[in-house]
Each structure stands twice: as C-alpha cells, then as structure tokens.
C-alpha cells in the first residue's frame, strides 16, 4: 500500500510538473525579454524540485504500518452508532498494546483519554478498513475511549472504558 501511494503521488506530480514546464517554455517562446524570464524559470524549477523532495520525504514512511512485536497485547475495538465494542476490559501496564480499530457503519474517531482527562492518542475507525495504533501505557488506572468524529445524534454518549493494570 505504501509503495502504491508513493508511486501514484509521484506520477501525479509529474503531470503537474509537465504543465509547469510547458507554461515556462511557452512564455519563453513568446516573450524573450531576458533576465526576468530566466529568474522566473529558475524559480519554477527550484519550486518543482523542492516539491518533489518534500513529497518523497514525507510519503516515504506513509501510511504508518504497525508491526506488532510478539510481546504486544492486541485489542480489537469496533465502533458503531453509538457505542464502542472492545474485546479487553484490562490491558497491562508498561507493555505495547496494539489497538485494531474498525467500524461497520460510519466513520468514527477512537480517542483514548487517561485518568486525568488528557487525550493520549487517536485514530480513525473506517468502514471496510482496520487502523492499527500502538501505545505503551505508563500509568495504571481507568481510561476512557471516546468518539472523536461526529457520527450522529448520540455521538456525545459514545464512551466506554477499560483499565490499565500492573501484571
């Protein structure tokens, strides 16, 4: 998937670059007044090169794949209007926990809040796709799962909880 996104992005950038180059060449052919056209042409080439470099650098590691180590705890979380179904009521303190997040109906946003009410992480729950996010909990206690994406009239009540416990 990651390679496909990168190749498609680069191909689309090449199409845009083609039109930029064609515009520069057409302008140069119609009006060769000298220094201003060369500076404009150089600026366009610099911007195209910079855009290509930034795109490749930012897309190279995207989408972020989570590879679960053997010691990870897997938690399956499914969102539906208007509840969360999580297959673990307790997760261990200090170990990697991988949340496999999906939904059957509409897009939801899984957000995990610590006992102090601070948002620790979030990911999208999308129909037909499983998003994975890994987190290591450093404090025992009661954590809340909330919906971060407006999903309908009872969105505000889409809250559940789980415990982080020492093993």
PDB file of C-alpha atoms in Angstrom, residues 3 7 31 46 52 57 72 85 99 104 118 120 136 140 145 157:
ATOM      1  CA  UNK A   3       4.601   1.943  -2.342  1.00  0.00           C
ATOM      2  CA  UNK A   7       4.113   5.912  -6.970  1.00  0.00           C
ATOM      3  CA  UNK A  31       8.493  36.832 -24.802  1.00  0.00           C
ATOM      4  CA  UNK A  46      13.530  25.269  -7.857  1.00  0.00           C
ATOM      5  CA  UNK A  52       9.392  16.594  -5.335  1.00  0.00           C
ATOM      6  CA  UNK A  57      10.487  12.607   2.107  1.00  0.00           C
ATOM      7  CA  UNK A  72       2.241  -6.959  22.294  1.00  0.00           C
ATOM      8  CA  UNK A  85     -17.173  -2.723  21.468  1.00  0.00           C
ATOM      9  CA  UNK A  99      -5.462  -1.351  19.016  1.00  0.00           C
ATOM     10  CA  UNK A 104     -19.322  -1.435  10.398  1.00  0.00           C
ATOM     11  CA  UNK A 118      -5.756  14.043  28.682  1.00  0.00           C
ATOM     12  CA  UNK A 120      -3.225  10.123  24.660  1.00  0.00           C
ATOM     13  CA  UNK A 136       2.536   1.774  25.908  1.00  0.00           C
ATOM     14  CA  UNK A 140      -2.354   2.372  35.918  1.00  0.00           C
ATOM     15  CA  UNK A 145     -12.491   5.598  24.897  1.00  0.00           C
ATOM     16  CA  UNK A 157     -22.656   9.330  24.533  1.00  0.00           C
TER      17      UNK A 157
END
